[in-house]
PDB file of C-alpha atoms in Angstrom:
ATOM      1  CA  UNK A   1     -20.681  -4.477  -7.610  1.00 44.00           C
ATOM      2  CA  UNK A   2     -20.816  -7.248 -10.059  1.00 44.00           C
ATOM      3  CA  UNK A   3     -20.991 -10.946  -8.615  1.00 52.00           C
ATOM      4  CA  UNK A   4     -17.524 -11.838  -7.708  1.00 69.00           C
ATOM      5  CA  UNK A   5     -18.399 -14.756  -5.420  1.00 70.00           C
ATOM      6  CA  UNK A   6     -15.115 -16.834  -7.411  1.00 89.00           C
ATOM      7  CA  UNK A   7     -12.821 -13.710  -6.959  1.00 96.00           C
ATOM      8  CA  UNK A   8      -9.035 -14.702  -6.130  1.00 97.00           C
ATOM      9  CA  UNK A   9      -6.978 -12.582  -4.023  1.00 98.00           C
ATOM     10  CA  UNK A  10      -3.260 -13.414  -3.214  1.00 98.00           C
ATOM     11  CA  UNK A  11      -1.255 -10.827  -1.002  1.00 98.00           C
ATOM     12  CA  UNK A  12       2.690 -10.958  -0.392  1.00 98.00           C
ATOM     13  CA  UNK A  13       3.427  -9.627   3.283  1.00 98.00           C
ATOM     14  CA  UNK A  14       6.818  -8.540   4.242  1.00 98.00           C
ATOM     15  CA  UNK A  15       6.958  -8.876   7.695  1.00 97.00           C
ATOM     16  CA  UNK A  16       4.676 -10.238  10.533  1.00 96.00           C
ATOM     17  CA  UNK A  17       3.325  -7.173  11.836  1.00 96.00           C
ATOM     18  CA  UNK A  18       2.195  -5.664   8.443  1.00 96.00           C
ATOM     19  CA  UNK A  19      -0.657  -7.382   7.339  1.00 96.00           C
ATOM     20  CA  UNK A  20      -3.971  -6.804   5.554  1.00 98.00           C
ATOM     21  CA  UNK A  21      -5.448  -4.564   7.895  1.00 98.00           C
ATOM     22  CA  UNK A  22      -9.180  -3.281   6.915  1.00 98.00           C
ATOM     23  CA  UNK A  23      -8.485  -5.031   3.226  1.00 98.00           C
ATOM     24  CA  UNK A  24      -9.053  -8.174   5.157  1.00 98.00           C
ATOM     25  CA  UNK A  25     -12.105  -6.995   6.503  1.00 98.00           C
ATOM     26  CA  UNK A  26     -13.324  -6.061   2.945  1.00 98.00           C
ATOM     27  CA  UNK A  27     -12.431  -9.500   1.640  1.00 97.00           C
ATOM     28  CA  UNK A  28     -14.100 -11.435   4.234  1.00 97.00           C
ATOM     29  CA  UNK A  29     -17.464  -9.729   3.724  1.00 96.00           C
ATOM     30  CA  UNK A  30     -17.231 -10.127   0.239  1.00 96.00           C
ATOM     31  CA  UNK A  31     -16.297 -13.874   0.692  1.00 96.00           C
ATOM     32  CA  UNK A  32     -13.229 -13.410  -1.790  1.00 97.00           C
ATOM     33  CA  UNK A  33     -10.908 -16.550  -1.879  1.00 97.00           C
ATOM     34  CA  UNK A  34      -7.587 -15.152  -0.246  1.00 98.00           C
ATOM     35  CA  UNK A  35      -4.172 -16.924  -0.259  1.00 98.00           C
ATOM     36  CA  UNK A  36      -0.623 -15.747   0.958  1.00 98.00           C
ATOM     37  CA  UNK A  37       2.975 -15.513   0.402  1.00 98.00           C
ATOM     38  CA  UNK A  38       4.881 -14.472   3.663  1.00 98.00           C
ATOM     39  CA  UNK A  39       8.350 -13.465   2.553  1.00 97.00           C
ATOM     40  CA  UNK A  40       9.715 -14.013   6.231  1.00 96.00           C
ATOM     41  CA  UNK A  41       8.918 -17.559   5.888  1.00 95.00           C
ATOM     42  CA  UNK A  42       9.741 -20.529   3.190  1.00 93.00           C
ATOM     43  CA  UNK A  43       7.844 -18.786   0.619  1.00 95.00           C
ATOM     44  CA  UNK A  44       6.743 -19.676  -2.861  1.00 95.00           C
ATOM     45  CA  UNK A  45       4.859 -17.381  -5.379  1.00 98.00           C
ATOM     46  CA  UNK A  46       1.583 -19.056  -7.029  1.00 98.00           C
ATOM     47  CA  UNK A  47       0.795 -19.555 -10.365  1.00 98.00           C
ATOM     48  CA  UNK A  48      -0.609 -16.283 -12.454  1.00 98.00           C
ATOM     49  CA  UNK A  49      -3.798 -18.426 -13.558  1.00 97.00           C
ATOM     50  CA  UNK A  50      -4.545 -18.805  -9.557  1.00 97.00           C
ATOM     51  CA  UNK A  51      -5.080 -15.226  -8.582  1.00 98.00           C
ATOM     52  CA  UNK A  52      -7.420 -12.030  -9.938  1.00 97.00           C
ATOM     53  CA  UNK A  53      -5.696  -9.492  -7.712  1.00 98.00           C
ATOM     54  CA  UNK A  54      -2.510  -9.244  -6.428  1.00 98.00           C
ATOM     55  CA  UNK A  55      -1.732  -6.882  -2.958  1.00 98.00           C
ATOM     56  CA  UNK A  56       1.742  -6.510  -2.045  1.00 98.00           C
ATOM     57  CA  UNK A  57       2.139  -4.892   1.600  1.00 98.00           C
ATOM     58  CA  UNK A  58       4.612  -3.060   3.351  1.00 97.00           C
ATOM     59  CA  UNK A  59       7.736  -3.471   5.333  1.00 96.00           C
ATOM     60  CA  UNK A  60      10.812  -1.801   6.359  1.00 95.00           C
ATOM     61  CA  UNK A  61      13.435  -3.093   3.638  1.00 96.00           C
ATOM     62  CA  UNK A  62      14.289  -0.952   0.657  1.00 97.00           C
ATOM     63  CA  UNK A  63      13.339  -2.079  -2.907  1.00 97.00           C
ATOM     64  CA  UNK A  64      17.286  -1.457  -3.102  1.00 97.00           C
ATOM     65  CA  UNK A  65      18.313  -3.631  -0.538  1.00 98.00           C
ATOM     66  CA  UNK A  66      18.535  -6.645  -2.902  1.00 97.00           C
ATOM     67  CA  UNK A  67      21.885  -7.511  -1.342  1.00 97.00           C
ATOM     68  CA  UNK A  68      20.459  -7.794   2.168  1.00 97.00           C
ATOM     69  CA  UNK A  69      17.203  -9.260   1.102  1.00 97.00           C
ATOM     70  CA  UNK A  70      17.788 -11.062  -2.056  1.00 96.00           C
ATOM     71  CA  UNK A  71      14.159 -12.343  -2.350  1.00 97.00           C
ATOM     72  CA  UNK A  72      13.364  -8.836  -3.554  1.00 98.00           C
ATOM     73  CA  UNK A  73      14.865  -9.714  -7.036  1.00 97.00           C
ATOM     74  CA  UNK A  74      12.492 -12.578  -7.109  1.00 98.00           C
ATOM     75  CA  UNK A  75       9.463 -10.662  -6.103  1.00 98.00           C
ATOM     76  CA  UNK A  76       9.958  -7.794  -8.641  1.00 98.00           C
ATOM     77  CA  UNK A  77      10.094 -10.573 -11.323  1.00 98.00           C
ATOM     78  CA  UNK A  78       6.790 -11.780 -10.221  1.00 98.00           C
ATOM     79  CA  UNK A  79       5.297  -8.751  -9.795  1.00 98.00           C
ATOM     80  CA  UNK A  80       6.569  -7.584 -13.267  1.00 98.00           C
ATOM     81  CA  UNK A  81       4.621 -10.891 -14.766  1.00 98.00           C
ATOM     82  CA  UNK A  82       1.597 -10.212 -12.793  1.00 98.00           C
ATOM     83  CA  UNK A  83       1.101  -6.438 -14.311  1.00 98.00           C
ATOM     84  CA  UNK A  84       2.336  -7.775 -18.025  1.00 98.00           C
ATOM     85  CA  UNK A  85      -0.338 -10.252 -17.536  1.00 98.00           C
ATOM     86  CA  UNK A  86      -3.018  -7.569 -16.973  1.00 96.00           C
ATOM     87  CA  UNK A  87      -3.685  -8.800 -13.483  1.00 97.00           C
ATOM     88  CA  UNK A  88      -5.213  -6.059 -10.675  1.00 97.00           C
ATOM     89  CA  UNK A  89      -2.474  -4.943  -8.438  1.00 98.00           C
ATOM     90  CA  UNK A  90      -2.270  -2.920  -5.342  1.00 98.00           C
ATOM     91  CA  UNK A  91       1.044  -2.139  -3.781  1.00 98.00           C
ATOM     92  CA  UNK A  92       1.062  -0.199  -0.167  1.00 98.00           C
ATOM     93  CA  UNK A  93       4.022   1.420   1.281  1.00 98.00           C
ATOM     94  CA  UNK A  94       7.032  -0.827   0.462  1.00 98.00           C
ATOM     95  CA  UNK A  95       4.469  -2.294  -2.088  1.00 98.00           C
ATOM     96  CA  UNK A  96       3.921   0.905  -3.892  1.00 98.00           C
ATOM     97  CA  UNK A  97       7.695   1.285  -4.113  1.00 98.00           C
ATOM     98  CA  UNK A  98       8.059  -2.205  -5.610  1.00 98.00           C
ATOM     99  CA  UNK A  99       5.410  -1.461  -8.085  1.00 98.00           C
ATOM    100  CA  UNK A 100       7.088   1.461  -9.181  1.00 98.00           C
ATOM    101  CA  UNK A 101      10.334  -0.231  -9.604  1.00 98.00           C
ATOM    102  CA  UNK A 102       9.243  -2.936 -11.536  1.00 98.00           C
ATOM    103  CA  UNK A 103       7.484   0.083 -13.671  1.00 98.00           C
ATOM    104  CA  UNK A 104      11.255   1.437 -14.492  1.00 98.00           C
ATOM    105  CA  UNK A 105      11.159   4.051 -11.963  1.00 98.00           C
ATOM    106  CA  UNK A 106      13.524   4.443  -9.470  1.00 98.00           C
ATOM    107  CA  UNK A 107      13.248   4.372  -5.580  1.00 98.00           C
ATOM    108  CA  UNK A 108      15.137   5.999  -3.338  1.00 97.00           C
ATOM    109  CA  UNK A 109      15.389   7.505   0.302  1.00 97.00           C
ATOM    110  CA  UNK A 110      13.296  10.705   0.656  1.00 97.00           C
ATOM    111  CA  UNK A 111      14.242  13.893   2.083  1.00 96.00           C
ATOM    112  CA  UNK A 112      12.032  13.743   5.019  1.00 97.00           C
ATOM    113  CA  UNK A 113      10.514  10.694   6.809  1.00 97.00           C
ATOM    114  CA  UNK A 114       6.674  10.464   7.127  1.00 98.00           C
ATOM    115  CA  UNK A 115       5.347   8.758  10.216  1.00 98.00           C
ATOM    116  CA  UNK A 116       1.864   9.568  11.741  1.00 98.00           C
ATOM    117  CA  UNK A 117      -1.628  11.005  10.954  1.00 98.00           C
ATOM    118  CA  UNK A 118      -0.546  13.481   8.064  1.00 98.00           C
ATOM    119  CA  UNK A 119      -2.560  14.680   5.095  1.00 98.00           C
ATOM    120  CA  UNK A 120      -2.169  13.790   1.345  1.00 98.00           C
ATOM    121  CA  UNK A 121      -3.534  15.973  -1.324  1.00 98.00           C
ATOM    122  CA  UNK A 122      -5.469  14.313  -4.245  1.00 98.00           C
ATOM    123  CA  UNK A 123      -4.126  15.597  -7.643  1.00 98.00           C
ATOM    124  CA  UNK A 124      -7.426  16.489  -9.052  1.00 97.00           C
ATOM    125  CA  UNK A 125     -11.131  15.930  -8.651  1.00 96.00           C
ATOM    126  CA  UNK A 126     -11.245  12.602 -10.640  1.00 95.00           C
ATOM    127  CA  UNK A 127      -8.595  11.347  -8.245  1.00 96.00           C
ATOM    128  CA  UNK A 128     -10.528  12.549  -5.327  1.00 97.00           C
ATOM    129  CA  UNK A 129     -13.340  10.882  -6.360  1.00 96.00           C
ATOM    130  CA  UNK A 130     -11.838   7.700  -7.166  1.00 95.00           C
ATOM    131  CA  UNK A 131     -11.252   7.316  -3.253  1.00 95.00           C
ATOM    132  CA  UNK A 132     -14.902   9.124  -2.623  1.00 96.00           C
ATOM    133  CA  UNK A 133     -13.215  11.122  -0.392  1.00 96.00           C
ATOM    134  CA  UNK A 134     -15.028  14.338   1.207  1.00 93.00           C
ATOM    135  CA  UNK A 135     -11.887  16.531   1.317  1.00 96.00           C
ATOM    136  CA  UNK A 136      -9.475  17.468  -0.661  1.00 97.00           C
ATOM    137  CA  UNK A 137      -6.656  16.587   1.521  1.00 98.00           C
ATOM    138  CA  UNK A 138      -7.630  14.002   4.096  1.00 98.00           C
ATOM    139  CA  UNK A 139      -5.309  12.819   6.833  1.00 98.00           C
ATOM    140  CA  UNK A 140      -3.978   9.279   6.477  1.00 98.00           C
ATOM    141  CA  UNK A 141      -1.544   7.168   8.270  1.00 98.00           C
ATOM    142  CA  UNK A 142       1.924   7.676   7.006  1.00 98.00           C
ATOM    143  CA  UNK A 143       5.089   5.343   7.636  1.00 98.00           C
ATOM    144  CA  UNK A 144       7.531   5.699   4.988  1.00 97.00           C
ATOM    145  CA  UNK A 145      11.129   6.797   4.379  1.00 97.00           C
ATOM    146  CA  UNK A 146      11.521   6.156   0.923  1.00 98.00           C
ATOM    147  CA  UNK A 147       9.856   7.641  -2.160  1.00 97.00           C
ATOM    148  CA  UNK A 148       9.628   6.880  -5.767  1.00 98.00           C
ATOM    149  CA  UNK A 149       9.647   8.555  -9.403  1.00 98.00           C
ATOM    150  CA  UNK A 150       6.272   8.472 -11.262  1.00 98.00           C
ATOM    151  CA  UNK A 151       6.556   5.602 -13.613  1.00 98.00           C
ATOM    152  CA  UNK A 152       6.220   6.458 -17.652  1.00 98.00           C
ATOM    153  CA  UNK A 153       2.434   6.683 -18.456  1.00 97.00           C
ATOM    154  CA  UNK A 154       1.163   6.436 -14.296  1.00 98.00           C
ATOM    155  CA  UNK A 155      -1.315   8.815 -13.322  1.00 98.00           C
ATOM    156  CA  UNK A 156      -0.168  10.763  -9.944  1.00 98.00           C
ATOM    157  CA  UNK A 157      -3.214  10.826  -7.496  1.00 98.00           C
ATOM    158  CA  UNK A 158      -1.791  12.499  -4.349  1.00 98.00           C
ATOM    159  CA  UNK A 159       1.055  14.284  -3.074  1.00 98.00           C
ATOM    160  CA  UNK A 160       2.222  15.576   0.326  1.00 98.00           C
ATOM    161  CA  UNK A 161       4.272  18.549   1.636  1.00 97.00           C
ATOM    162  CA  UNK A 162       7.116  16.111   2.201  1.00 97.00           C
ATOM    163  CA  UNK A 163       6.741  14.122  -0.811  1.00 97.00           C
ATOM    164  CA  UNK A 164       5.347  14.627  -4.214  1.00 97.00           C
ATOM    165  CA  UNK A 165       4.576  11.060  -5.077  1.00 98.00           C
ATOM    166  CA  UNK A 166       2.280   9.393  -2.585  1.00 98.00           C
ATOM    167  CA  UNK A 167       0.243   7.472  -5.146  1.00 98.00           C
ATOM    168  CA  UNK A 168      -0.600   6.923  -8.407  1.00 98.00           C
ATOM    169  CA  UNK A 169      -2.594   4.631 -11.269  1.00 98.00           C
ATOM    170  CA  UNK A 170      -1.136   2.690 -13.966  1.00 98.00           C
ATOM    171  CA  UNK A 171      -3.520   1.336 -16.827  1.00 95.00           C
ATOM    172  CA  UNK A 172      -6.237   1.581 -14.956  1.00 94.00           C
ATOM    173  CA  UNK A 173      -5.764  -1.968 -12.591  1.00 96.00           C
ATOM    174  CA  UNK A 174      -2.614  -1.108 -10.864  1.00 98.00           C
ATOM    175  CA  UNK A 175      -2.457   1.291  -7.622  1.00 98.00           C
ATOM    176  CA  UNK A 176       0.261   2.265  -5.745  1.00 98.00           C
ATOM    177  CA  UNK A 177      -0.045   3.944  -2.184  1.00 98.00           C
ATOM    178  CA  UNK A 178       2.865   5.370  -0.063  1.00 97.00           C
ATOM    179  CA  UNK A 179       0.215   5.688   2.808  1.00 98.00           C
ATOM    180  CA  UNK A 180      -1.778   3.417   4.712  1.00 98.00           C
ATOM    181  CA  UNK A 181      -5.697   3.537   4.525  1.00 97.00           C
ATOM    182  CA  UNK A 182      -5.650   0.083   5.410  1.00 98.00           C
ATOM    183  CA  UNK A 183      -4.823   0.656   9.071  1.00 98.00           C
ATOM    184  CA  UNK A 184      -7.267  -0.928  11.886  1.00 98.00           C
ATOM    185  CA  UNK A 185      -7.018   0.093  15.750  1.00 98.00           C
ATOM    186  CA  UNK A 186      -4.879  -3.185  15.848  1.00 97.00           C
ATOM    187  CA  UNK A 187      -2.727  -3.083  12.446  1.00 97.00           C
ATOM    188  CA  UNK A 188      -1.316   0.606  13.246  1.00 97.00           C
ATOM    189  CA  UNK A 189      -0.617  -0.498  16.715  1.00 97.00           C
ATOM    190  CA  UNK A 190       1.686  -3.416  15.416  1.00 97.00           C
ATOM    191  CA  UNK A 191       3.439  -1.090  12.995  1.00 97.00           C
ATOM    192  CA  UNK A 192       4.009   1.333  15.933  1.00 97.00           C
ATOM    193  CA  UNK A 193       5.051  -1.012  18.503  1.00 97.00           C
ATOM    194  CA  UNK A 194       7.856  -2.676  16.280  1.00 97.00           C
ATOM    195  CA  UNK A 195       8.920   1.058  15.006  1.00 96.00           C
ATOM    196  CA  UNK A 196       8.973   3.155  17.963  1.00 97.00           C
ATOM    197  CA  UNK A 197      12.794   3.560  17.106  1.00 96.00           C
ATOM    198  CA  UNK A 198      12.117   5.754  14.185  1.00 96.00           C
ATOM    199  CA  UNK A 199      10.243   8.238  15.955  1.00 97.00           C
ATOM    200  CA  UNK A 200      13.360  10.125  16.509  1.00 93.00           C
ATOM    201  CA  UNK A 201      12.006  13.616  16.001  1.00 87.00           C
ATOM    202  CA  UNK A 202      11.715  15.562  12.508  1.00 94.00           C
ATOM    203  CA  UNK A 203       9.127  17.965  10.842  1.00 96.00           C
ATOM    204  CA  UNK A 204       7.251  14.926   9.498  1.00 98.00           C
ATOM    205  CA  UNK A 205       7.406  12.473  12.389  1.00 98.00           C
ATOM    206  CA  UNK A 206       5.029  12.844  15.309  1.00 98.00           C
ATOM    207  CA  UNK A 207       5.234  11.322  18.844  1.00 98.00           C
ATOM    208  CA  UNK A 208       4.023   8.289  19.733  1.00 98.00           C
ATOM    209  CA  UNK A 209       1.446  10.041  22.259  1.00 98.00           C
ATOM    210  CA  UNK A 210       0.105  11.971  19.193  1.00 98.00           C
ATOM    211  CA  UNK A 211       0.175   9.032  16.949  1.00 98.00           C
ATOM    212  CA  UNK A 212      -1.967   6.605  19.751  1.00 98.00           C
ATOM    213  CA  UNK A 213      -4.299   9.529  20.618  1.00 98.00           C
ATOM    214  CA  UNK A 214      -5.747  10.225  16.938  1.00 98.00           C
ATOM    215  CA  UNK A 215      -7.195   6.998  15.877  1.00 98.00           C
ATOM    216  CA  UNK A 216     -10.374   8.520  15.386  1.00 98.00           C
ATOM    217  CA  UNK A 217      -9.238   8.918  11.475  1.00 98.00           C
ATOM    218  CA  UNK A 218      -9.252   5.268  10.902  1.00 98.00           C
ATOM    219  CA  UNK A 219     -12.813   4.941   9.996  1.00 98.00           C
ATOM    220  CA  UNK A 220     -12.460   7.437   7.294  1.00 98.00           C
ATOM    221  CA  UNK A 221      -9.443   5.837   5.897  1.00 98.00           C
ATOM    222  CA  UNK A 222     -11.186   2.443   6.146  1.00 98.00           C
ATOM    223  CA  UNK A 223     -14.123   3.531   4.208  1.00 98.00           C
ATOM    224  CA  UNK A 224     -11.982   5.330   1.314  1.00 97.00           C
ATOM    225  CA  UNK A 225      -9.865   1.898   0.822  1.00 98.00           C
ATOM    226  CA  UNK A 226     -13.390   0.009   0.816  1.00 97.00           C
ATOM    227  CA  UNK A 227     -14.246   2.388  -2.158  1.00 96.00           C
ATOM    228  CA  UNK A 228     -11.179   1.866  -3.942  1.00 97.00           C
ATOM    229  CA  UNK A 229     -10.858  -1.604  -3.776  1.00 97.00           C
ATOM    230  CA  UNK A 230     -14.543  -1.767  -4.728  1.00 96.00           C
ATOM    231  CA  UNK A 231     -13.798   0.050  -8.051  1.00 96.00           C
ATOM    232  CA  UNK A 232     -10.393  -1.807  -8.518  1.00 95.00           C
ATOM    233  CA  UNK A 233     -12.076  -5.107  -9.048  1.00 92.00           C
ATOM    234  CA  UNK A 234     -14.720  -3.748 -11.267  1.00 88.00           C
ATOM    235  CA  UNK A 235     -11.934  -2.076 -13.052  1.00 77.00           C
ATOM    236  CA  UNK A 236     -12.722   1.263 -12.457  1.00 66.00           C
TER     237      UNK A 236
END
């Protein structure tokens, strides 16, 4: 990786219990500069000149709930400006849906919710190589009820049985992930503790006990998010 000693990262957080997870460790290990916009507090967005990489995290709201969360319009406008300015952008869960919507794709409730340790299947060997995944269908942490159509000119990277569009890459510097490679023992537990009411039973909704008992998938998820983040800041 090239010298990125002055690399600047800005991240948007929608709820207190969905932070950067392992991405925070990756940032610290590389001594990158980090700034934050917290949408649940008094917030403001930085000037586009103030960051190199934008990370948009998850949250329980839907991109179409602008009446309930009026700040969504402002956030989408900011994300669109960042993409148009050719910034590197990464969106996870709600963040991926905001990116898709910003690129003109429809976001809507999926037929099934996915919650727990579930597989995604990479669309081809190049997609698998992007994440340096040992398996074509690795187990990842899922927590989403919405999905999106694939934006025009975006490359589909991964799908699951319940959700066709799980990840995409746009222009080699905009990455959208429905799933959570970034979870740590602490961050997944915070999501679970704050979302127990969603474990209502369903084909792709696992039990609290099963989710808490299968955290052995975390190290491989973290290795894959590290790999793709390293590649993204080198523009793949």
